[in-house]
Coordinates of N, CA and C in Angstrom, one line a residue:
A1 N -91.1 -60.4 -7.5 CA -90.6 -59.3 -7.5 C -89.5 -59.2 -6.5
K2 N -89.2 -59.8 -5.4 CA -88.0 -59.7 -4.9 C -86.7 -60.4 -5.5
A3 N -87.0 -61.9 -6.0 CA -86.2 -63.1 -6.9 C -85.9 -61.9 -7.7
A4 N -86.7 -61.0 -8.7 CA -86.0 -60.7 -10.0 C -85.3 -59.6 -9.8
I5 N -85.1 -58.7 -8.5 CA -84.5 -57.6 -8.1 C -83.0 -58.1 -7.7
E6 N -83.0 -59.4 -7.1 CA -81.9 -60.3 -6.5 C -81.0 -60.2 -7.6
V7 N -81.9 -61.1 -8.8 CA -81.3 -61.6 -10.0 C -80.9 -60.7 -10.8
G8 N -81.1 -59.3 -10.9 CA -80.7 -58.6 -11.7 C -81.5 -57.5 -12.9
C9 N -82.7 -57.7 -12.3 CA -83.7 -57.0 -13.4 C -83.6 -55.4 -12.8
R10 N -84.0 -54.6 -14.0 CA -84.0 -53.3 -13.3 C -84.3 -52.5 -14.4
F11 N -85.4 -53.4 -14.8 CA -87.1 -52.7 -15.5 C -88.2 -53.6 -15.5
F12 N -88.9 -52.9 -15.6 CA -90.4 -53.2 -15.2 C -91.1 -52.3 -16.5
G13 N -92.4 -53.1 -17.2 CA -92.9 -52.2 -18.3 C -94.2 -53.1 -18.3
G14 N -95.4 -52.8 -17.8 CA -96.9 -53.6 -18.2 C -97.9 -52.2 -17.3
Y15 N -99.1 -53.3 -17.6 CA -100.1 -52.6 -17.3 C -101.0 -53.4 -16.2
P16 N -101.8 -52.8 -15.6 CA -102.2 -53.4 -14.2 C -103.8 -54.5 -15.0
I17 N -103.7 -55.7 -14.5 CA -104.6 -56.4 -14.7 C -104.5 -57.9 -13.7
T18 N -106.5 -58.3 -13.3 CA -106.1 -58.9 -11.9 C -105.7 -60.2 -12.5
P19 N -105.5 -61.2 -11.8 CA -104.4 -61.0 -10.5 C -103.1 -60.9 -10.6
S20 N -102.4 -60.4 -11.8 CA -101.0 -60.2 -11.6 C -100.6 -58.6 -11.1
S21 N -101.3 -57.6 -10.7 CA -101.1 -56.1 -10.3 C -100.3 -56.5 -9.6
D22 N -99.9 -57.4 -8.6 CA -99.2 -57.3 -7.1 C -98.1 -57.4 -7.6
I23 N -97.4 -58.1 -8.7 CA -96.3 -57.8 -8.8 C -95.7 -56.7 -9.4
M24 N -96.6 -56.0 -10.5 CA -96.2 -54.5 -11.2 C -96.1 -53.5 -9.6
H25 N -97.2 -54.0 -8.6 CA -97.4 -52.9 -7.5 C -95.8 -53.0 -6.7
A26 N -95.3 -54.1 -6.6 CA -94.1 -54.4 -5.8 C -93.1 -53.7 -6.5
M27 N -92.8 -54.2 -7.8 CA -91.8 -53.8 -8.9 C -91.4 -52.1 -9.1
S28 N -93.0 -51.2 -8.8 CA -93.1 -50.1 -8.8 C -91.9 -49.3 -7.5
V29 N -92.4 -50.3 -6.9 CA -91.9 -49.7 -5.1 C -90.2 -50.3 -5.7
A30 N -90.0 -51.4 -5.5 CA -88.2 -51.8 -5.7 C -87.3 -51.3 -7.1
L31 N -88.2 -50.8 -7.7 CA -87.3 -50.7 -8.7 C -86.6 -49.5 -8.2
P32 N -87.2 -48.2 -8.1 CA -86.4 -47.1 -8.3 C -85.3 -46.9 -6.8
K33 N -85.5 -47.8 -6.0 CA -84.3 -48.0 -4.7 C -83.4 -48.4 -5.3
C34 N -83.3 -49.1 -6.2 CA -82.1 -49.6 -6.6 C -81.4 -49.5 -8.0
G35 N -81.9 -47.8 -8.7 CA -81.5 -47.7 -9.5 C -82.0 -48.2 -10.7
G36 N -83.2 -48.7 -10.7 CA -83.9 -49.4 -11.9 C -84.9 -48.5 -12.2
H37 N -85.5 -49.0 -13.5 CA -87.0 -48.3 -13.6 C -88.2 -49.2 -14.4
F38 N -89.4 -48.2 -13.5 CA -90.6 -48.9 -13.6 C -91.4 -47.8 -14.5
I39 N -91.9 -48.2 -15.6 CA -93.1 -47.8 -16.2 C -94.3 -48.7 -16.4
Q40 N -95.5 -47.5 -16.1 CA -97.1 -48.5 -16.4 C -97.4 -47.7 -17.9
M41 N -97.6 -48.6 -18.8 CA -98.2 -47.7 -19.9 C -99.0 -48.2 -20.2
E42 N -100.1 -47.9 -21.6 CA -101.7 -47.3 -21.6 C -101.9 -48.5 -22.0
D43 N -100.9 -49.7 -22.3 CA -102.3 -51.3 -23.0 C -100.7 -52.1 -22.6
E44 N -101.2 -53.3 -22.7 CA -100.5 -54.5 -22.9 C -99.5 -54.7 -23.9
I45 N -99.9 -54.2 -25.2 CA -99.1 -54.2 -26.0 C -97.8 -53.6 -26.0
S46 N -97.7 -52.2 -25.3 CA -96.8 -51.0 -25.5 C -96.2 -51.6 -24.3
G47 N -96.6 -52.3 -23.2 CA -96.0 -52.5 -21.7 C -95.1 -53.8 -22.4
I48 N -95.4 -54.6 -23.1 CA -94.5 -55.2 -23.2 C -93.2 -54.8 -24.5
S49 N -93.9 -54.2 -25.5 CA -93.2 -53.5 -26.2 C -91.8 -52.7 -25.2
V50 N -92.0 -51.8 -24.9 CA -91.1 -51.5 -23.8 C -90.0 -51.9 -23.1
S51 N -90.6 -52.7 -22.7 CA -90.0 -54.1 -22.1 C -88.7 -55.1 -22.9
L52 N -89.2 -55.2 -24.2 CA -88.6 -55.3 -25.1 C -87.0 -54.5 -25.2
G53 N -87.7 -53.6 -25.4 CA -86.8 -52.3 -25.8 C -85.5 -52.2 -24.9
A54 N -86.3 -51.9 -23.9 CA -85.2 -52.0 -22.4 C -83.9 -53.1 -22.5
S55 N -84.4 -54.6 -22.9 CA -83.7 -55.5 -22.9 C -82.9 -55.4 -23.9
M56 N -83.0 -54.7 -25.6 CA -82.1 -54.6 -26.3 C -81.6 -53.2 -25.7
S57 N -81.1 -52.7 -24.7 CA -80.4 -51.4 -24.7 C -79.5 -52.3 -23.2
G58 N -79.5 -53.7 -22.9 CA -78.9 -54.5 -22.1 C -79.3 -54.7 -20.8
T59 N -80.1 -54.3 -20.6 CA -81.1 -54.1 -19.2 C -81.9 -55.4 -19.2
K60 N -81.6 -55.8 -17.6 CA -82.6 -57.5 -17.7 C -83.8 -56.9 -17.7
S61 N -85.0 -57.0 -18.3 CA -85.9 -56.7 -17.8 C -87.4 -57.8 -18.0
M62 N -88.5 -57.5 -17.5 CA -89.5 -58.5 -17.3 C -90.9 -57.5 -17.5
T63 N -92.0 -58.2 -17.5 CA -93.1 -57.7 -17.2 C -93.9 -58.5 -17.1
A64 N -95.4 -58.5 -16.7 CA -96.3 -59.4 -15.8 C -98.0 -58.9 -16.5
S65 N -98.7 -59.9 -16.4 CA -99.8 -59.8 -16.8 C -100.9 -61.2 -16.6
S66 N -101.8 -61.6 -16.8 CA -102.9 -62.7 -17.1 C -103.2 -63.2 -18.4
G67 N -104.4 -63.8 -18.4 CA -104.6 -64.4 -19.7 C -104.9 -63.2 -20.8
P68 N -105.8 -62.5 -20.5 CA -106.2 -61.7 -21.9 C -105.2 -61.1 -22.4
G69 N -104.1 -60.3 -20.9 CA -103.1 -59.5 -21.8 C -102.1 -60.3 -22.1
I70 N -102.1 -61.4 -21.8 CA -100.9 -62.4 -22.7 C -101.6 -62.3 -23.9
S71 N -102.8 -62.6 -24.2 CA -103.3 -62.8 -25.6 C -102.9 -61.6 -26.7
L72 N -102.8 -60.2 -25.8 CA -102.7 -59.3 -26.5 C -101.5 -59.1 -27.2
K73 N -100.1 -59.5 -26.3 CA -98.9 -59.7 -26.4 C -98.5 -60.9 -27.3
V74 N -99.2 -61.3 -27.7 CA -98.6 -62.8 -28.6 C -97.7 -62.0 -29.6
E75 N -98.3 -61.2 -30.8 CA -97.7 -60.6 -31.5 C -95.7 -60.0 -31.1
Q76 N -95.8 -59.6 -30.3 CA -94.6 -59.0 -29.3 C -94.1 -60.0 -29.3
I77 N -94.3 -61.2 -28.4 CA -94.2 -62.7 -27.8 C -93.3 -62.9 -29.0
G78 N -93.8 -63.1 -30.4 CA -93.5 -64.0 -31.4 C -92.2 -63.4 -31.9
Y79 N -92.3 -61.8 -32.0 CA -91.1 -61.2 -32.6 C -89.7 -60.8 -31.8
S80 N -90.2 -61.4 -30.2 CA -89.1 -61.4 -29.3 C -88.4 -62.7 -30.1
F81 N -89.1 -63.7 -29.4 CA -88.4 -64.9 -29.8 C -87.8 -65.0 -31.0
M82 N -88.4 -64.7 -32.5 CA -87.4 -64.0 -33.8 C -86.1 -63.3 -33.6
A83 N -86.4 -62.5 -33.1 CA -85.1 -61.1 -32.6 C -84.5 -61.8 -31.6
E84 N -84.4 -62.6 -30.5 CA -83.7 -63.2 -30.3 C -83.5 -62.4 -29.1
I85 N -84.5 -61.8 -28.3 CA -84.9 -61.3 -27.1 C -85.0 -61.6 -26.0
P86 N -83.9 -61.6 -25.0 CA -84.5 -62.1 -23.5 C -85.3 -61.1 -22.8
L87 N -86.8 -61.6 -22.2 CA -87.4 -61.4 -21.2 C -88.3 -62.4 -20.3
V88 N -88.2 -61.9 -19.2 CA -89.2 -62.4 -18.3 C -90.8 -62.1 -18.8
I89 N -91.7 -63.0 -18.8 CA -93.2 -62.4 -19.1 C -93.7 -63.7 -17.8
A90 N -94.5 -62.8 -16.4 CA -95.3 -63.5 -15.6 C -96.7 -63.9 -16.2
D91 N -97.2 -64.6 -16.0 CA -98.5 -65.0 -16.0 C -99.4 -65.4 -15.0
V92 N -100.2 -64.7 -14.4 CA -100.8 -65.2 -12.9 C -102.1 -65.3 -13.5
M93 N -102.4 -66.7 -13.9 CA -103.9 -67.2 -14.3 C -105.0 -67.0 -13.9
R94 N -106.4 -66.9 -14.7 CA -107.3 -67.1 -14.3 C -107.9 -67.4 -15.1
S95 N -109.2 -67.3 -15.1 CA -110.0 -68.1 -15.7 C -110.7 -67.5 -17.1
G96 N -111.0 -68.3 -18.0 CA -111.3 -67.7 -19.0 C -112.4 -68.6 -20.1
P97 N -112.7 -68.6 -21.4 CA -111.4 -67.4 -22.1 C -112.0 -66.2 -22.3
S98 N -111.7 -65.3 -23.2 CA -111.8 -64.1 -22.9 C -111.8 -62.7 -21.6
T99 N -112.5 -62.4 -21.4 CA -112.1 -61.8 -20.1 C -112.5 -62.5 -18.9
G100 N -113.1 -63.9 -19.0 CA -113.6 -64.7 -18.3 C -114.1 -64.1 -17.0
M101 N -113.2 -64.8 -16.0 CA -113.5 -64.4 -14.3 C -112.3 -63.6 -13.5
P102 N -111.9 -62.3 -13.5 CA -110.5 -61.8 -13.1 C -110.2 -62.8 -11.7
T103 N -111.0 -62.9 -11.0 CA -110.8 -63.7 -9.4 C -111.0 -65.1 -9.4
R104 N -111.0 -65.6 -10.4 CA -111.6 -67.2 -10.2 C -110.2 -68.0 -10.6
V105 N -109.8 -68.9 -9.6 CA -108.6 -69.9 -10.1 C -108.7 -70.4 -11.1
A106 N -107.7 -70.3 -11.9 CA -107.5 -71.3 -13.4 C -106.3 -71.5 -13.5
Q107 N -106.0 -72.8 -14.5 CA -104.4 -73.2 -14.8 C -104.7 -73.1 -16.3
G108 N -105.9 -72.2 -17.2 CA -105.6 -72.6 -18.1 C -104.5 -72.4 -19.7
D109 N -103.8 -71.7 -19.0 CA -102.7 -71.0 -19.5 C -101.2 -71.7 -19.9
V110 N -101.6 -73.1 -19.6 CA -100.2 -74.0 -19.5 C -100.3 -74.4 -20.8
N111 N -100.8 -75.0 -21.7 CA -100.7 -75.4 -22.9 C -100.6 -74.1 -24.2
F112 N -101.7 -73.2 -24.0 CA -101.3 -72.2 -24.7 C -100.1 -71.6 -24.6
L113 N -99.3 -71.7 -23.4 CA -97.7 -70.8 -23.5 C -96.8 -71.7 -23.4
R114 N -96.9 -73.1 -24.0 CA -95.9 -73.9 -24.3 C -95.7 -73.5 -25.9
H115 N -97.1 -73.4 -27.0 CA -96.8 -73.1 -27.6 C -97.9 -71.5 -28.0
P116 N -97.6 -70.5 -28.0 CA -98.0 -69.2 -27.9 C -97.8 -68.3 -29.1
I117 N -97.0 -68.8 -30.1 CA -97.3 -68.2 -31.5 C -97.3 -68.7 -32.8
H118 N -97.4 -68.4 -33.4 CA -97.8 -69.2 -34.6 C -95.8 -69.8 -35.5
G119 N -96.0 -70.7 -36.1 CA -94.7 -71.4 -36.6 C -94.7 -72.5 -36.0
D120 N -95.5 -72.7 -35.0 CA -94.8 -74.3 -34.3 C -93.8 -74.5 -33.5
F121 N -93.5 -73.4 -32.7 CA -92.1 -73.1 -31.7 C -92.4 -73.2 -30.4
K122 N -91.9 -74.1 -29.6 CA -92.1 -74.2 -28.8 C -91.6 -73.1 -27.2
A123 N -92.0 -72.3 -26.4 CA -91.7 -71.8 -25.8 C -91.2 -72.4 -24.0
V124 N -90.1 -72.0 -23.2 CA -89.6 -72.3 -22.1 C -90.8 -71.6 -20.9
A125 N -91.4 -72.5 -20.4 CA -92.6 -72.1 -19.5 C -92.4 -72.9 -18.2
L126 N -92.2 -72.2 -16.8 CA -91.8 -72.4 -15.8 C -93.1 -72.0 -15.1
A127 N -93.7 -73.1 -14.0 CA -94.4 -73.6 -13.6 C -94.7 -73.4 -11.6
P128 N -93.8 -72.1 -10.9 CA -94.1 -72.7 -9.6 C -95.3 -72.6 -8.8
A129 N -95.2 -73.9 -7.8 CA -96.3 -74.4 -7.2 C -96.5 -73.9 -5.7
S130 N -95.5 -73.1 -5.2 CA -95.4 -72.8 -3.9 C -94.9 -71.5 -3.7
L131 N -94.9 -71.0 -2.6 CA -93.9 -69.5 -2.4 C -92.3 -69.9 -2.7
E132 N -92.0 -70.9 -2.6 CA -90.7 -70.8 -2.4 C -90.1 -71.2 -3.9
E133 N -90.8 -71.5 -4.8 CA -90.6 -72.0 -6.0 C -91.0 -71.1 -6.8
A134 N -92.0 -70.1 -6.8 CA -92.0 -68.4 -6.8 C -90.4 -67.8 -6.6
Y135 N -89.9 -67.6 -6.2 CA -88.6 -67.4 -5.7 C -87.6 -68.1 -6.8
T136 N -87.3 -68.8 -6.4 CA -86.5 -70.0 -6.9 C -86.6 -70.3 -8.9
E137 N -87.9 -70.1 -9.1 CA -88.4 -70.4 -10.6 C -87.9 -69.0 -11.5
T138 N -88.3 -68.0 -10.3 CA -88.1 -66.5 -11.4 C -86.4 -66.3 -11.5
V139 N -85.9 -66.5 -10.3 CA -84.6 -66.7 -10.8 C -83.6 -67.6 -11.8
R140 N -84.4 -68.5 -12.0 CA -84.6 -69.5 -13.2 C -84.7 -68.8 -14.3
A141 N -85.8 -68.5 -14.6 CA -86.3 -67.6 -15.9 C -85.5 -66.4 -15.9
F142 N -85.4 -65.8 -15.0 CA -83.6 -65.0 -15.5 C -82.7 -65.3 -16.3
N143 N -82.1 -66.3 -15.8 CA -81.0 -67.2 -16.4 C -81.3 -67.7 -17.3
L144 N -82.4 -68.2 -18.1 CA -82.7 -69.2 -18.6 C -82.8 -67.8 -20.6
A145 N -83.5 -66.9 -19.8 CA -83.8 -65.8 -20.7 C -82.6 -65.3 -21.4
E146 N -81.8 -65.4 -20.4 CA -80.3 -64.5 -21.2 C -79.4 -66.1 -21.5
M147 N -79.4 -67.0 -21.2 CA -78.7 -67.9 -22.3 C -79.2 -68.2 -23.1
L148 N -81.2 -68.6 -23.5 CA -81.6 -69.0 -24.8 C -81.6 -67.5 -25.5
M149 N -81.8 -66.1 -24.9 CA -81.5 -64.9 -25.9 C -83.3 -65.3 -26.3
T150 N -84.4 -65.8 -25.7 CA -85.5 -66.0 -26.0 C -86.6 -65.4 -24.7
P151 N -87.8 -64.7 -24.8 CA -88.2 -64.7 -23.5 C -88.8 -65.9 -23.2
V152 N -88.8 -65.8 -21.3 CA -89.2 -66.9 -20.7 C -90.5 -66.7 -19.9
F153 N -91.4 -67.7 -19.8 CA -92.6 -67.4 -19.1 C -92.2 -67.7 -17.9
L154 N -93.4 -67.0 -16.8 CA -93.2 -67.9 -15.4 C -95.1 -67.7 -15.0
L155 N -95.4 -69.2 -15.2 CA -96.8 -69.4 -14.8 C -97.3 -69.6 -13.3
M156 N -98.2 -68.8 -12.7 CA -99.0 -69.6 -11.7 C -100.2 -69.1 -11.4
D157 N -100.7 -69.4 -10.9 CA -102.3 -69.3 -10.8 C -102.6 -68.5 -9.9
E158 N -103.9 -68.3 -9.8 CA -104.4 -66.7 -8.5 C -103.6 -67.3 -7.1
T159 N -103.8 -68.5 -6.7 CA -103.9 -69.0 -5.5 C -102.7 -68.5 -5.2
V160 N -101.2 -69.1 -6.1 CA -100.2 -69.0 -5.7 C -99.6 -67.3 -6.0
G161 N -100.3 -67.5 -6.9 CA -100.0 -65.1 -6.7 C -100.2 -64.2 -6.1
H162 N -101.6 -64.8 -5.0 CA -102.0 -63.9 -4.1 C -101.5 -64.6 -2.9
M163 N -100.7 -65.2 -2.9 CA -100.4 -65.8 -1.4 C -99.5 -65.1 -0.7
Y164 N -99.7 -65.5 1.2 CA -99.1 -65.1 1.8 C -98.3 -66.2 2.7
G165 N -96.7 -66.0 3.0 CA -96.7 -67.0 3.8 C -95.0 -66.8 4.4
K166 N -94.6 -67.6 5.0 CA -93.3 -67.7 5.3 C -92.1 -68.1 4.8
V167 N -91.0 -68.1 4.3 CA -90.3 -68.7 2.7 C -89.0 -68.7 3.1
Q168 N -88.2 -69.8 3.3 CA -86.6 -69.8 3.0 C -86.3 -69.5 2.1
I169 N -85.5 -68.4 1.8 CA -84.9 -68.3 0.2 C -83.1 -68.0 0.4
P170 N -82.9 -68.2 -0.8 CA -81.3 -68.5 -0.7 C -80.7 -67.0 -0.5
D171 N -79.6 -67.2 0.4 CA -78.8 -65.6 0.4 C -78.7 -65.2 -0.8
L172 N -78.3 -63.7 -1.0 CA -78.4 -62.9 -1.4 C -76.7 -63.7 -2.7
E173 N -76.2 -63.5 -1.7 CA -74.5 -64.3 -2.4 C -74.7 -65.3 -3.1
E174 N -75.4 -66.0 -2.6 CA -75.4 -67.5 -3.1 C -76.6 -67.1 -4.6
V175 N -77.3 -66.6 -5.0 CA -78.4 -66.4 -5.9 C -77.6 -65.7 -6.8
Q176 N -76.1 -64.3 -6.9 CA -75.4 -63.8 -6.9 C -74.7 -64.9 -8.0
K177 N -74.3 -65.8 -7.2 CA -73.3 -67.0 -7.8 C -74.0 -67.2 -9.3
M178 N -75.2 -67.6 -9.0 CA -75.7 -68.7 -9.8 C -76.1 -67.7 -10.9
T179 N -76.3 -66.3 -11.1 CA -76.8 -65.5 -11.9 C -76.1 -65.9 -13.0
I180 N -77.0 -65.4 -14.2 CA -76.2 -65.8 -15.4 C -76.4 -64.1 -16.2
N181 N -75.2 -63.8 -16.4 CA -75.6 -61.8 -16.7 C -74.2 -62.1 -18.3
R182 N -75.3 -61.0 -18.8 CA -75.6 -60.9 -20.6 C -73.9 -60.5 -21.0
K183 N -73.2 -61.0 -21.4 CA -71.7 -60.4 -21.6 C -71.6 -59.5 -23.1
E184 N -70.6 -58.6 -23.4 CA -70.4 -58.2 -24.0 C -69.2 -58.0 -25.1
F185 N -69.6 -57.9 -26.0 CA -68.4 -58.3 -27.3 C -67.4 -57.1 -26.8
A186 N -66.2 -57.3 -26.8 CA -64.9 -56.3 -26.6 C -64.1 -56.1 -27.3
G187 N -64.4 -57.0 -29.0 CA -63.2 -57.0 -29.7 C -63.4 -55.8 -31.2
D188 N -63.2 -56.4 -32.0 CA -63.0 -55.2 -33.2 C -64.3 -55.1 -33.6
K189 N -64.9 -54.2 -34.1 CA -66.9 -53.4 -34.0 C -67.0 -54.6 -35.3
K190 N -66.0 -55.1 -37.1 CA -66.1 -55.6 -37.9 C -66.5 -57.0 -37.9
D191 N -65.8 -57.6 -36.1 CA -66.2 -58.8 -36.2 C -67.4 -59.0 -35.2
Y192 N -68.3 -58.2 -34.6 CA -69.0 -58.1 -34.0 C -70.4 -59.3 -34.5
K193 N -70.5 -60.1 -33.8 CA -71.7 -61.4 -34.8 C -72.8 -61.5 -33.1
P194 N -73.5 -60.7 -32.9 CA -74.3 -61.5 -31.8 C -75.0 -62.1 -31.8
Y195 N -75.3 -62.8 -33.1 CA -76.3 -64.1 -33.2 C -75.6 -65.8 -33.3
G196 N -73.9 -65.2 -33.3 CA -73.1 -66.4 -33.9 C -72.6 -67.0 -32.8
V197 N -73.5 -67.3 -31.3 CA -72.5 -67.9 -30.3 C -72.9 -68.8 -30.2
A198 N -72.5 -69.8 -29.6 CA -72.4 -70.7 -29.5 C -74.3 -71.4 -28.7
Q199 N -74.5 -72.6 -28.5 CA -75.5 -72.6 -28.2 C -75.1 -72.6 -26.5
D200 N -74.4 -73.4 -26.3 CA -74.3 -73.7 -24.7 C -73.4 -72.4 -24.1
E201 N -73.2 -71.0 -25.0 CA -72.7 -70.1 -23.8 C -73.9 -69.1 -23.8
P202 N -73.5 -67.9 -22.9 CA -74.8 -66.8 -22.6 C -74.2 -65.9 -24.1
A203 N -75.5 -65.1 -24.4 CA -76.0 -64.3 -25.3 C -74.7 -63.0 -25.3
V204 N -73.8 -62.9 -26.3 CA -73.3 -61.2 -26.5 C -73.9 -60.8 -27.0
L205 N -74.8 -60.0 -26.7 CA -75.8 -58.9 -27.2 C -75.3 -57.2 -26.7
N206 N -74.6 -56.9 -27.2 CA -74.5 -55.8 -26.6 C -75.1 -54.6 -26.5
P207 N -75.4 -53.8 -25.8 CA -76.4 -52.5 -25.9 C -76.0 -51.7 -27.3
F208 N -77.1 -51.6 -27.5 CA -77.0 -50.2 -28.4 C -76.1 -49.1 -28.1
F209 N -75.9 -48.2 -29.3 CA -75.9 -47.1 -28.7 C -73.9 -47.0 -28.2
K210 N -73.5 -48.4 -28.8 CA -71.7 -48.4 -28.3 C -71.0 -48.6 -29.4
G211 N -72.0 -48.5 -30.6 CA -71.0 -48.4 -31.5 C -70.7 -50.0 -32.3
Y212 N -71.6 -50.8 -31.9 CA -71.4 -52.5 -32.6 C -72.7 -52.1 -33.3
R213 N -72.5 -51.8 -34.9 CA -74.0 -52.3 -35.4 C -74.5 -54.0 -35.7
Y214 N -75.5 -53.8 -35.2 CA -76.3 -55.2 -35.9 C -78.0 -55.3 -36.0
H215 N -78.4 -55.8 -36.9 CA -79.6 -55.7 -37.6 C -80.5 -56.3 -36.1
V216 N -82.0 -56.1 -35.6 CA -82.9 -56.9 -35.1 C -84.3 -56.6 -36.0
S217 N -84.8 -57.8 -36.2 CA -86.3 -58.1 -37.1 C -86.5 -59.3 -36.5
G218 N -87.7 -59.1 -37.3 CA -88.6 -60.4 -37.1 C -88.3 -61.3 -38.1
L219 N -87.4 -61.2 -39.6 CA -87.0 -62.2 -40.1 C -86.1 -63.1 -39.8
H220 N -86.4 -64.3 -40.3 CA -84.9 -65.2 -40.4 C -84.0 -64.4 -40.7
H221 N -82.5 -64.7 -39.9 CA -81.5 -64.0 -39.9 C -80.3 -65.0 -39.7
G222 N -79.2 -64.3 -40.1 CA -77.7 -64.7 -40.0 C -77.1 -64.2 -38.9
P223 N -76.0 -64.5 -38.5 CA -74.9 -63.7 -37.1 C -74.7 -62.8 -37.3
I224 N -75.0 -61.6 -37.8 CA -75.1 -60.0 -37.8 C -76.7 -59.7 -37.9
G225 N -77.8 -60.7 -38.0 CA -79.3 -60.2 -37.8 C -79.5 -59.8 -39.2
F226 N -78.9 -60.0 -40.4 CA -79.5 -60.0 -41.8 C -79.7 -61.3 -42.8

């Protein structure tokens, strides 16, 4: 949660599920203090949906869950890949399949989240193995999401997710220097092509309600979304 806040996350939408709820609880306290927004939704699907909406409005966003909840989010995960919407999704893994055992340590979602959707499409999944990596890989996850315009998964098992300890983290100034922020197109509105940027450049996805017209869809699309 601290890494997410320091890299610029200002929205969290989710639903409580063991063993990921600690992330949600921490964000519910931290976000209002820095001008961000937290919302607990009625289920897992709406949790990721509002997070995607916030991202499309120009806000760095995050959600968190565990195996059964990730399964429910799959349709929206696929949509966010095709619609090119940045989002960080934390998965604090537990045993499965189905409801499994909420408090049993497991790492069974690794292969699942490498290929989480139909269409033979690979996802970016980062797997911190320590408290220090939980911080650094969260920063990296947000940067990759903004660069690639896709959701990025942050995987950890229940042990890492509930671990307490002292950790050395980068200074805030250092984190801000390495942070990738979304650019906004400032040219003529008729020339705006959000999906036409070079692959090695950050996304140019202007927030809605700024007068720049583009289409967001789960269909294959060209530079303006159609």
